[in-house]
Amino acid sequence: MFSKILIANRGEIALRILRACRELGIKTVAVHSTADEDAMHVRLADEAVCIGPPASRDSYLNVAAILSAATITGAEAIHPGYGFLSENADFAETVEAHGLTFIGPTAEHIRMMGDKITAKTTMQMLGVPLVPGSDGELTSLEEAREVADKVGYPVLIKAAAGGGGRGMKVAQTADDLEDAWKMARAEARAAFGNDAVYLEKYMDRPRHIELQILGDNYGNVVHFGERDCSLQRRHQKLLEEAGSPALTAEQRDAIGQTATQALSKMGYRNAGTLEFLYQDGQFCFIEMNTRLQVEHPVTEMVCDVDLVREQIRLAAGEQLGYTQKDISFSGHAIECRINAEDPDNFTPCPGTVAVYHPPGGLGVRVDSALYTGYRVPPFYDSMIAKLIVHAPTREQAIARLQRALDEFVVEGIKTVIPLHRRILEDPEFQKGEYTIHWLEQFTAKPH
Ligand code: MV4
């Protein structure tokens, strides 16, 4: 096992990783920008190294500074958290080239899944169901026409280097296809320096369901069920649930078995998430994330697993030590992302937290690096806390979440807590009847 880990991140996820390290008896090194000198992850870590000025590109994305920090402190491994360098294959490779362990998958698998075409082709070969569309990259407009005619309009043209909603163009009819093709390629070239695109049938009212998996270095792969992440706005998730209100245990087992078999054949290591669009009882793989995700706590609550501890253990070369039949699902968990934003127009609201009083009690978890007097800097993501509840049923989880939101005090800055309250009161939400479009429509309505 490692004796010291460098945490290449900030905020709540840096604390989350730090806590797992403490419980494993591992020393921690925090890195921070000059804007984060008073941040909680700096205060709680065993050592802290300043790696640059506020802008992320000069600090949390500064590979040379992070590697120097690891070297001078004698850290043996680096946990990237989410965002920043977490899905940067070159970073993972450089970390390993310096004789350190990257806590995550191999650079090869990160690179493979970063190219959405390679990701889809690989999954198809391994028997994972896909959205109907082109067989890999589109090589011409003529080919795009043939595929679109075959799968039927509307269709989407997506950038191979895109993902997470970046680089997509819809063609409602054959008349739109040429424009969509040209625009998708031009934008992909400008944004990613790679104009490779592919085509998919447009699914009009899917849910976004993702599957959590873990693999060890010896071909053992298990899944921890799904998260329903349909409640998002402009590709920013706001509330996530485990399990999905739309799935049965049988459906979970079936897609889970398909996914774990595929990833075992790939030799996939550490944590990963398969993203699916789910509509009319069908799962269609769209992308894979090769990192720990923001919403991992809902999975931890229903499976009673510490996913960060598992990541560290597996990166150190330990075996999983359990199989799929040892994993069981208990109750229901919901996470609300608390962002420092105006709840009506989503403009970021950095500033000083005059009062911070998180909720507590049975089945309530708050992952946050906030404290009274903390100044939320304007340079980074606006998420300041995650409120996670766990209860025997979905109905009880909603009641617990409403109770916890009522207890939650964050004064001095605006947060999206009032929006969460409104969502939880909505009859459609309460019935679990929503798709990826629901939140956008909900927030557009006057209230
Ligand atoms: C789609 C789709 C409909 N049909 N693909 C957006 C983010 C990226 N991960 C994939 N995305 C979508 N791909 C097909 N064939 C609709 C979306 C989509 C979406 C997906 C997941 C969560 C939220 C979304 C919001 C808008 C569009």
Coordinates of C-alpha atoms and ligand atoms in Angstrom, one line a residue:
M1 CA 0.0 0.0 0.0
F2 CA 1.1 3.6 -0.6
S3 CA 2.4 5.6 2.3
K4 CA 1.8 9.0 0.7
I5 CA -0.6 10.2 -2.0
L6 CA -0.7 13.6 -3.7
I7 CA -4.2 14.9 -4.4
A8 CA -4.3 16.8 -7.7
N9 CA -7.5 18.6 -7.1
R10 CA -9.4 21.1 -4.8
G11 CA -12.7 21.5 -3.1
E12 CA -15.0 18.8 -1.8
I13 CA -13.4 16.0 -3.9
A14 CA -9.9 16.8 -2.5
L15 CA -11.5 16.3 1.0
R16 CA -13.2 13.2 -0.1
I17 CA -9.9 11.7 -1.2
L18 CA -8.1 13.0 1.8
R19 CA -10.6 11.2 4.1
A20 CA -10.2 7.9 2.3
C21 CA -6.4 8.3 2.7
R22 CA -6.7 9.0 6.4
E23 CA -8.8 5.8 7.0
L24 CA -6.2 3.8 5.1
G25 CA -3.3 5.3 7.1
I26 CA -1.9 7.1 4.1
K27 CA -0.3 10.5 4.3
T28 CA -1.6 13.2 2.1
V29 CA -0.1 16.0 0.0
A30 CA -2.5 18.8 -1.1
V31 CA -1.6 21.1 -4.0
H32 CA -3.2 24.5 -4.3
S33 CA -3.3 27.7 -6.3
T34 CA -2.6 31.1 -4.6
A35 CA -6.4 31.6 -4.6
D36 CA -6.8 28.5 -2.4
E37 CA -4.4 29.3 0.4
D38 CA -7.3 29.2 2.9
A39 CA -9.0 26.3 1.4
M40 CA -10.1 23.3 3.6
H41 CA -8.1 20.8 1.6
V42 CA -4.9 22.7 2.3
R43 CA -5.7 22.9 6.0
L44 CA -6.5 19.2 6.4
A45 CA -3.7 17.7 4.4
D46 CA -0.5 16.6 6.0
E47 CA 1.5 18.7 3.6
A48 CA 0.6 21.4 1.1
V49 CA 2.4 22.7 -1.9
C50 CA 1.5 25.9 -3.8
I51 CA 1.6 25.1 -7.5
G52 CA 0.8 28.4 -9.1
P53 CA -1.5 31.4 -9.6
P54 CA -5.4 31.3 -9.6
A55 CA -6.1 30.3 -13.2
S56 CA -6.5 26.5 -13.5
R57 CA -4.2 26.3 -16.5
D58 CA -1.4 27.7 -14.3
S59 CA -2.1 25.6 -11.2
Y60 CA -4.4 22.6 -11.2
L61 CA -3.6 21.9 -14.8
N62 CA 0.1 22.6 -14.4
V63 CA 1.6 19.1 -14.9
A64 CA 5.2 20.1 -14.3
A65 CA 4.3 21.9 -11.0
I66 CA 2.2 18.9 -9.8
L67 CA 5.0 16.4 -10.6
S68 CA 7.5 18.6 -8.8
A69 CA 5.3 18.7 -5.8
A70 CA 5.0 14.9 -5.8
T71 CA 8.7 14.5 -6.1
I72 CA 9.8 16.9 -3.4
T73 CA 7.2 15.5 -0.9
G74 CA 8.0 11.9 -1.8
A75 CA 4.4 11.0 -2.8
E76 CA 4.1 7.6 -4.4
A77 CA 0.8 8.1 -6.2
I78 CA -1.4 10.8 -7.5
H79 CA -5.2 10.9 -7.3
P80 CA -6.6 13.3 -9.9
G81 CA -10.2 13.5 -8.6
Y82 CA -12.7 14.6 -11.3
G83 CA -12.2 17.4 -13.9
F84 CA -8.8 19.0 -14.2
L85 CA -6.3 16.3 -15.2
S86 CA -8.5 13.3 -14.4
E87 CA -9.1 12.2 -18.0
N88 CA -5.8 13.5 -19.5
A89 CA -4.0 10.4 -20.9
D90 CA -0.7 12.3 -21.4
F91 CA -0.8 13.2 -17.7
A92 CA -1.4 9.6 -16.6
E93 CA 1.4 8.5 -18.8
T94 CA 3.8 11.2 -17.5
V95 CA 2.9 10.3 -13.9
E96 CA 3.8 6.7 -14.6
A97 CA 7.0 7.7 -16.5
H98 CA 8.1 9.5 -13.3
G99 CA 7.8 6.2 -11.4
L100 CA 4.6 7.3 -9.7
T101 CA 1.2 5.6 -9.7
F102 CA -1.7 7.3 -11.4
I103 CA -4.8 6.3 -9.4
G104 CA -7.1 5.5 -12.3
P105 CA -7.2 3.4 -15.5
T106 CA -4.2 3.0 -17.9
A107 CA -3.3 5.9 -20.1
E108 CA -4.2 3.7 -23.1
H109 CA -7.8 3.2 -21.8
I110 CA -8.2 6.9 -21.0
R111 CA -7.1 7.7 -24.6
M112 CA -9.3 5.1 -26.1
M113 CA -12.4 6.3 -24.3
G114 CA -11.5 10.0 -25.0
D115 CA -12.1 9.2 -28.6
K116 CA -15.8 8.7 -28.7
I117 CA -15.6 6.7 -32.0
T118 CA -13.0 4.3 -30.7
A119 CA -15.0 4.0 -27.5
K120 CA -18.2 3.0 -29.4
T121 CA -16.4 0.7 -31.8
T122 CA -14.7 -1.1 -28.8
M123 CA -18.0 -1.4 -26.9
Q124 CA -19.8 -2.7 -30.0
M125 CA -17.1 -5.4 -30.5
L126 CA -17.5 -6.4 -26.9
G127 CA -21.3 -6.8 -27.2
V128 CA -22.5 -3.6 -25.6
P129 CA -25.7 -2.1 -27.3
L130 CA -25.2 1.2 -29.1
V131 CA -27.4 4.0 -30.5
P132 CA -28.1 3.1 -34.1
G133 CA -25.8 5.1 -36.4
S134 CA -22.6 5.1 -38.4
D135 CA -20.1 2.3 -38.2
G136 CA -17.3 4.5 -36.8
E137 CA -16.1 7.7 -38.5
L138 CA -18.1 9.3 -41.3
T139 CA -15.8 9.8 -44.2
S140 CA -18.1 11.8 -46.5
L141 CA -21.4 13.7 -46.7
E142 CA -22.6 10.9 -49.0
E143 CA -22.0 8.3 -46.3
A144 CA -23.8 10.5 -43.8
R145 CA -26.8 10.6 -46.1
E146 CA -26.8 6.8 -46.5
V147 CA -26.6 6.2 -42.8
A148 CA -29.2 8.9 -41.9
D149 CA -31.6 7.4 -44.5
K150 CA -31.1 4.0 -43.0
V151 CA -31.6 4.9 -39.3
G152 CA -34.2 7.7 -40.0
Y153 CA -34.3 11.4 -39.1
P154 CA -33.7 13.3 -36.9
V155 CA -30.0 12.5 -36.6
L156 CA -27.1 13.9 -34.6
I157 CA -23.6 14.5 -35.9
K158 CA -21.1 14.3 -33.1
A159 CA -17.4 15.0 -32.8
A160 CA -15.1 12.1 -32.0
A161 CA -13.2 14.4 -29.7
G162 CA -16.4 15.8 -28.1
G163 CA -18.4 14.4 -25.3
G164 CA -20.4 15.8 -22.4
G165 CA -22.5 17.7 -24.9
R166 CA -19.7 19.5 -26.8
G167 CA -19.6 19.2 -30.6
M168 CA -23.1 18.0 -31.5
K169 CA -25.3 19.1 -34.4
V170 CA -28.8 17.9 -35.0
A171 CA -30.3 17.4 -38.5
Q172 CA -34.1 17.3 -38.3
T173 CA -34.5 16.3 -42.0
A174 CA -32.4 15.5 -45.0
D175 CA -32.4 19.2 -45.9
D176 CA -30.5 20.0 -42.7
L177 CA -27.8 17.3 -43.1
E178 CA -25.3 19.1 -45.2
D179 CA -25.3 22.2 -42.9
A180 CA -25.0 19.9 -39.8
W181 CA -22.2 17.9 -41.3
K182 CA -20.2 21.1 -42.3
M183 CA -20.8 22.9 -39.0
A184 CA -20.0 19.8 -36.9
R185 CA -16.7 19.3 -38.7
A186 CA -15.7 23.0 -38.7
E187 CA -16.5 23.3 -35.0
A188 CA -14.8 20.0 -34.1
R189 CA -11.6 21.2 -36.0
A190 CA -11.6 24.6 -34.2
A191 CA -12.4 23.2 -30.7
F192 CA -10.5 20.0 -30.6
G193 CA -8.1 20.1 -33.6
N194 CA -9.8 16.9 -34.8
D195 CA -12.6 17.0 -37.3
A196 CA -13.6 13.3 -37.1
V197 CA -17.3 13.0 -36.7
Y198 CA -19.9 10.2 -36.4
L199 CA -23.7 10.0 -36.8
E200 CA -26.4 8.7 -34.5
K201 CA -30.1 8.5 -34.6
Y202 CA -31.5 11.3 -32.4
M203 CA -33.2 9.9 -29.4
D204 CA -36.0 12.3 -28.5
R205 CA -36.9 11.6 -24.8
P206 CA -34.2 9.4 -23.2
R207 CA -33.1 9.2 -19.6
H208 CA -29.4 9.5 -18.9
I209 CA -28.4 6.4 -17.0
E210 CA -24.8 5.5 -16.1
L211 CA -23.3 2.3 -14.7
Q212 CA -20.5 2.4 -12.0
I213 CA -17.8 -0.2 -12.5
L214 CA -14.5 -1.2 -10.8
G215 CA -11.8 -3.4 -12.1
D216 CA -8.6 -4.7 -10.6
N217 CA -5.3 -5.3 -12.4
Y218 CA -6.1 -9.0 -12.9
G219 CA -9.2 -8.9 -15.1
N220 CA -11.8 -9.0 -12.3
V221 CA -14.6 -6.4 -12.9
V222 CA -17.8 -5.7 -10.9
H223 CA -20.5 -3.2 -11.2
F224 CA -22.3 -1.2 -8.5
G225 CA -25.5 -0.5 -10.3
E226 CA -26.7 2.6 -12.0
R227 CA -27.3 6.3 -11.4
D228 CA -30.0 8.2 -13.1
C229 CA -28.5 11.6 -14.1
S230 CA -31.3 12.8 -16.3
L231 CA -31.9 16.0 -14.2
Q232 CA -29.4 18.3 -15.9
R233 CA -29.4 21.8 -17.5
R234 CA -27.0 22.7 -20.3
H235 CA -25.1 19.4 -19.6
Q236 CA -24.6 20.4 -16.0
K237 CA -26.1 17.7 -13.7
L238 CA -28.1 19.0 -10.8
L239 CA -29.6 16.0 -9.0
E240 CA -28.7 12.3 -9.3
E241 CA -30.4 9.1 -8.0
A242 CA -29.4 5.5 -7.3
G243 CA -31.1 3.5 -8.5
S244 CA -33.0 4.9 -11.4
P245 CA -36.7 5.2 -10.8
A246 CA -37.1 3.7 -14.3
L247 CA -35.3 0.4 -13.9
T248 CA -36.1 -2.9 -12.4
A249 CA -33.5 -5.1 -10.6
E250 CA -33.6 -7.5 -13.5
Q251 CA -32.8 -4.8 -16.0
R252 CA -29.9 -3.6 -13.8
D253 CA -28.5 -7.1 -13.6
A254 CA -28.7 -7.6 -17.3
I255 CA -27.0 -4.4 -18.4
G256 CA -24.5 -4.9 -15.5
Q257 CA -23.6 -8.3 -16.7
T258 CA -23.1 -7.1 -20.3
A259 CA -20.9 -4.2 -19.2
T260 CA -18.7 -6.1 -16.7
Q261 CA -18.0 -8.8 -19.3
A262 CA -17.0 -6.2 -21.8
L263 CA -14.7 -4.3 -19.5
S264 CA -13.2 -7.5 -18.2
K265 CA -12.3 -8.5 -21.8
M266 CA -10.7 -5.1 -22.2
G267 CA -8.6 -5.5 -19.1
Y268 CA -10.1 -2.3 -17.8
R269 CA -8.6 -1.2 -14.4
N270 CA -9.8 1.0 -11.6
A271 CA -13.1 3.1 -11.6
G272 CA -15.1 3.8 -14.8
T273 CA -18.6 4.8 -15.7
L274 CA -20.5 3.7 -18.8
E275 CA -23.0 6.3 -20.0
F276 CA -26.2 5.1 -21.6
L277 CA -29.3 6.8 -23.1
Y278 CA -32.3 4.7 -22.0
Q279 CA -35.6 5.0 -23.8
D280 CA -38.5 2.5 -24.4
G281 CA -36.8 -0.2 -22.3
Q282 CA -33.5 -0.1 -24.4
F283 CA -30.0 0.8 -23.3
C284 CA -27.8 2.6 -25.8
F285 CA -24.2 3.2 -24.9
I286 CA -22.9 6.7 -25.8
E287 CA -19.7 7.4 -23.9
M288 CA -17.4 6.1 -21.1
N289 CA -15.9 8.2 -18.3
T290 CA -12.6 7.0 -17.1
R291 CA -12.6 8.8 -13.7
L292 CA -14.4 9.0 -10.4
Q293 CA -17.5 11.0 -10.9
V294 CA -19.0 13.9 -8.9
E295 CA -22.2 11.8 -8.2
H296 CA -20.3 8.7 -6.9
P297 CA -21.7 9.1 -3.4
V298 CA -25.2 7.9 -4.3
T299 CA -23.7 4.6 -5.4
E300 CA -21.6 4.4 -2.2
M301 CA -24.8 4.8 -0.1
V302 CA -26.9 2.1 -1.8
C303 CA -24.0 -0.4 -2.1
D304 CA -22.3 0.4 1.2
V305 CA -18.9 0.8 -0.5
D306 CA -16.1 3.4 -0.3
L307 CA -15.3 3.9 -4.0
V308 CA -12.2 6.1 -3.4
R309 CA -10.8 3.5 -0.9
E310 CA -11.4 0.9 -3.6
Q311 CA -9.6 3.0 -6.2
I312 CA -6.6 3.4 -4.0
R313 CA -6.5 -0.3 -3.1
L314 CA -6.8 -1.3 -6.7
A315 CA -4.1 1.2 -7.9
A316 CA -1.8 -0.3 -5.3
G317 CA -2.2 -3.7 -7.0
E318 CA -4.6 -5.3 -4.6
Q319 CA -7.3 -7.7 -5.9
L320 CA -10.9 -6.7 -5.8
G321 CA -11.4 -9.6 -3.2
Y322 CA -15.2 -9.9 -3.9
T323 CA -17.4 -10.8 -6.8
Q324 CA -20.7 -9.5 -8.3
K325 CA -22.8 -11.7 -6.0
D326 CA -21.2 -10.0 -2.9
I327 CA -22.6 -6.6 -4.1
S328 CA -26.1 -5.8 -3.0
F329 CA -28.3 -2.8 -3.3
S330 CA -30.1 -1.3 -0.3
G331 CA -32.6 1.5 -0.3
H332 CA -32.5 4.6 -2.4
A333 CA -30.0 7.6 -2.5
I334 CA -30.4 11.1 -4.0
E335 CA -27.7 13.8 -4.4
C336 CA -28.4 17.5 -4.8
R337 CA -25.5 19.5 -6.1
I338 CA -25.4 22.8 -4.2
N339 CA -23.9 25.5 -6.5
A340 CA -23.1 29.0 -5.6
E341 CA -25.4 30.3 -8.3
D342 CA -28.5 32.4 -8.6
P343 CA -31.3 29.8 -8.5
D344 CA -33.3 31.7 -11.2
N345 CA -30.7 32.5 -13.8
F346 CA -27.7 30.3 -12.8
T347 CA -25.2 33.1 -12.8
P348 CA -22.3 32.2 -10.5
C349 CA -22.2 33.9 -7.1
P350 CA -18.8 33.8 -5.6
G351 CA -18.2 35.6 -2.3
T352 CA -17.9 35.1 1.4
V353 CA -19.9 32.5 3.3
A354 CA -21.3 34.5 6.3
V355 CA -22.9 31.4 7.9
Y356 CA -22.5 27.8 7.0
H357 CA -24.6 25.2 8.9
P358 CA -24.9 21.8 7.1
P359 CA -27.8 19.5 7.9
G360 CA -27.3 16.2 9.7
G361 CA -29.2 13.2 11.1
L362 CA -29.9 9.7 10.0
G363 CA -29.1 9.0 6.3
V364 CA -27.7 12.5 5.6
R365 CA -24.3 13.1 4.1
V366 CA -22.7 16.4 3.1
D367 CA -19.6 16.4 1.0
S368 CA -18.2 20.0 1.1
A369 CA -15.1 22.0 1.7
L370 CA -17.1 25.0 2.9
Y371 CA -16.8 26.7 6.3
T372 CA -18.2 29.9 7.9
G373 CA -16.0 32.8 6.7
Y374 CA -14.8 30.9 3.6
R375 CA -14.5 33.0 0.5
V376 CA -15.7 31.1 -2.6
P377 CA -13.2 32.1 -5.3
P378 CA -14.5 33.1 -8.7
F379 CA -11.9 31.1 -10.7
Y380 CA -13.4 27.6 -10.4
D381 CA -16.5 25.4 -10.6
S382 CA -19.5 26.8 -8.7
M383 CA -20.3 23.6 -6.9
I384 CA -19.8 24.2 -3.2
A385 CA -21.4 21.2 -1.6
K386 CA -23.2 17.9 -2.3
L387 CA -26.1 16.9 -0.1
I388 CA -26.7 13.2 -0.3
V389 CA -29.5 11.3 1.5
H390 CA -30.1 7.6 1.8
A391 CA -33.3 6.0 3.0
P392 CA -35.1 2.6 2.6
T393 CA -37.4 3.8 -0.2
R394 CA -37.4 6.6 -2.8
E395 CA -40.4 8.2 -1.1
Q396 CA -38.6 8.3 2.2
A397 CA -35.4 9.6 0.5
I398 CA -37.4 12.5 -0.9
A399 CA -38.9 13.4 2.5
R400 CA -35.4 13.2 4.1
L401 CA -33.9 15.4 1.4
Q402 CA -36.7 18.0 1.9
R403 CA -36.0 17.9 5.6
A404 CA -32.2 18.3 5.1
L405 CA -32.6 21.1 2.6
D406 CA -34.7 23.0 5.1
E407 CA -31.9 22.6 7.7
F408 CA -29.2 23.7 5.3
V409 CA -28.0 27.2 6.0
V410 CA -25.6 29.0 3.6
E411 CA -25.7 32.7 4.0
G412 CA -23.8 35.5 2.2
I413 CA -23.9 33.9 -1.2
K414 CA -26.8 32.7 -3.4
T415 CA -27.2 29.0 -3.9
V416 CA -29.5 26.7 -5.8
I417 CA -31.1 25.3 -2.6
P418 CA -34.4 27.0 -3.4
L419 CA -34.5 25.3 -6.8
H420 CA -33.9 21.9 -5.3
R421 CA -36.8 22.5 -2.9
R422 CA -39.1 23.3 -5.9
I423 CA -38.0 20.2 -7.8
L424 CA -38.7 17.9 -4.8
E425 CA -42.2 19.3 -4.5
D426 CA -43.0 18.6 -8.2
P427 CA -45.5 15.7 -8.7
E428 CA -43.7 14.5 -11.9
F429 CA -40.4 14.4 -10.0
Q430 CA -42.0 12.6 -7.1
K431 CA -43.4 10.0 -9.5
G432 CA -39.9 9.6 -11.1
E433 CA -41.3 10.6 -14.5
Y434 CA -38.6 12.6 -16.2
T435 CA -36.2 12.6 -19.1
I436 CA -33.1 14.6 -20.0
H437 CA -35.4 17.5 -21.1
W438 CA -37.4 17.8 -17.9
L439 CA -35.2 20.2 -15.9
E440 CA -34.7 22.6 -18.8
Q441 CA -38.5 22.9 -19.2
F442 CA -39.0 23.1 -15.4
T443 CA -36.6 26.0 -15.0
A444 CA -38.0 27.9 -18.0
K445 CA -41.5 28.0 -16.3
P446 CA -42.4 31.0 -14.2
H447 CA -42.8 30.4 -10.5
Ligands
MV4_1 C1 -27.6 12.1 -27.7 C2 -28.9 12.5 -27.4 C3 -30.0 12.0 -28.2 N1 -29.7 11.1 -29.1 N2 -27.4 11.1 -28.6 C4 -25.4 15.1 -24.8 C5 -24.2 14.9 -24.0 C6 -23.5 13.7 -24.6 N3 -22.9 13.0 -23.5 C7 -24.5 13.0 -25.3 N4 -25.6 13.8 -25.4 C8 -26.8 13.5 -26.0 N5 -26.6 12.5 -27.0 C9 -28.4 10.7 -29.3 N6 -28.2 9.8 -30.3 C10 -29.1 13.5 -26.5 C11 -28.0 14.0 -25.7 C12 -28.3 14.9 -24.7 C13 -28.1 14.6 -23.4 C14 -27.6 13.4 -23.0 C15 -27.4 13.1 -21.7 C16 -27.8 14.0 -20.7 C17 -28.3 15.2 -21.0 C18 -28.5 15.5 -22.4 C19 -29.0 16.8 -22.8 C20 -29.2 17.1 -24.1 C21 -28.8 16.2 -25.0

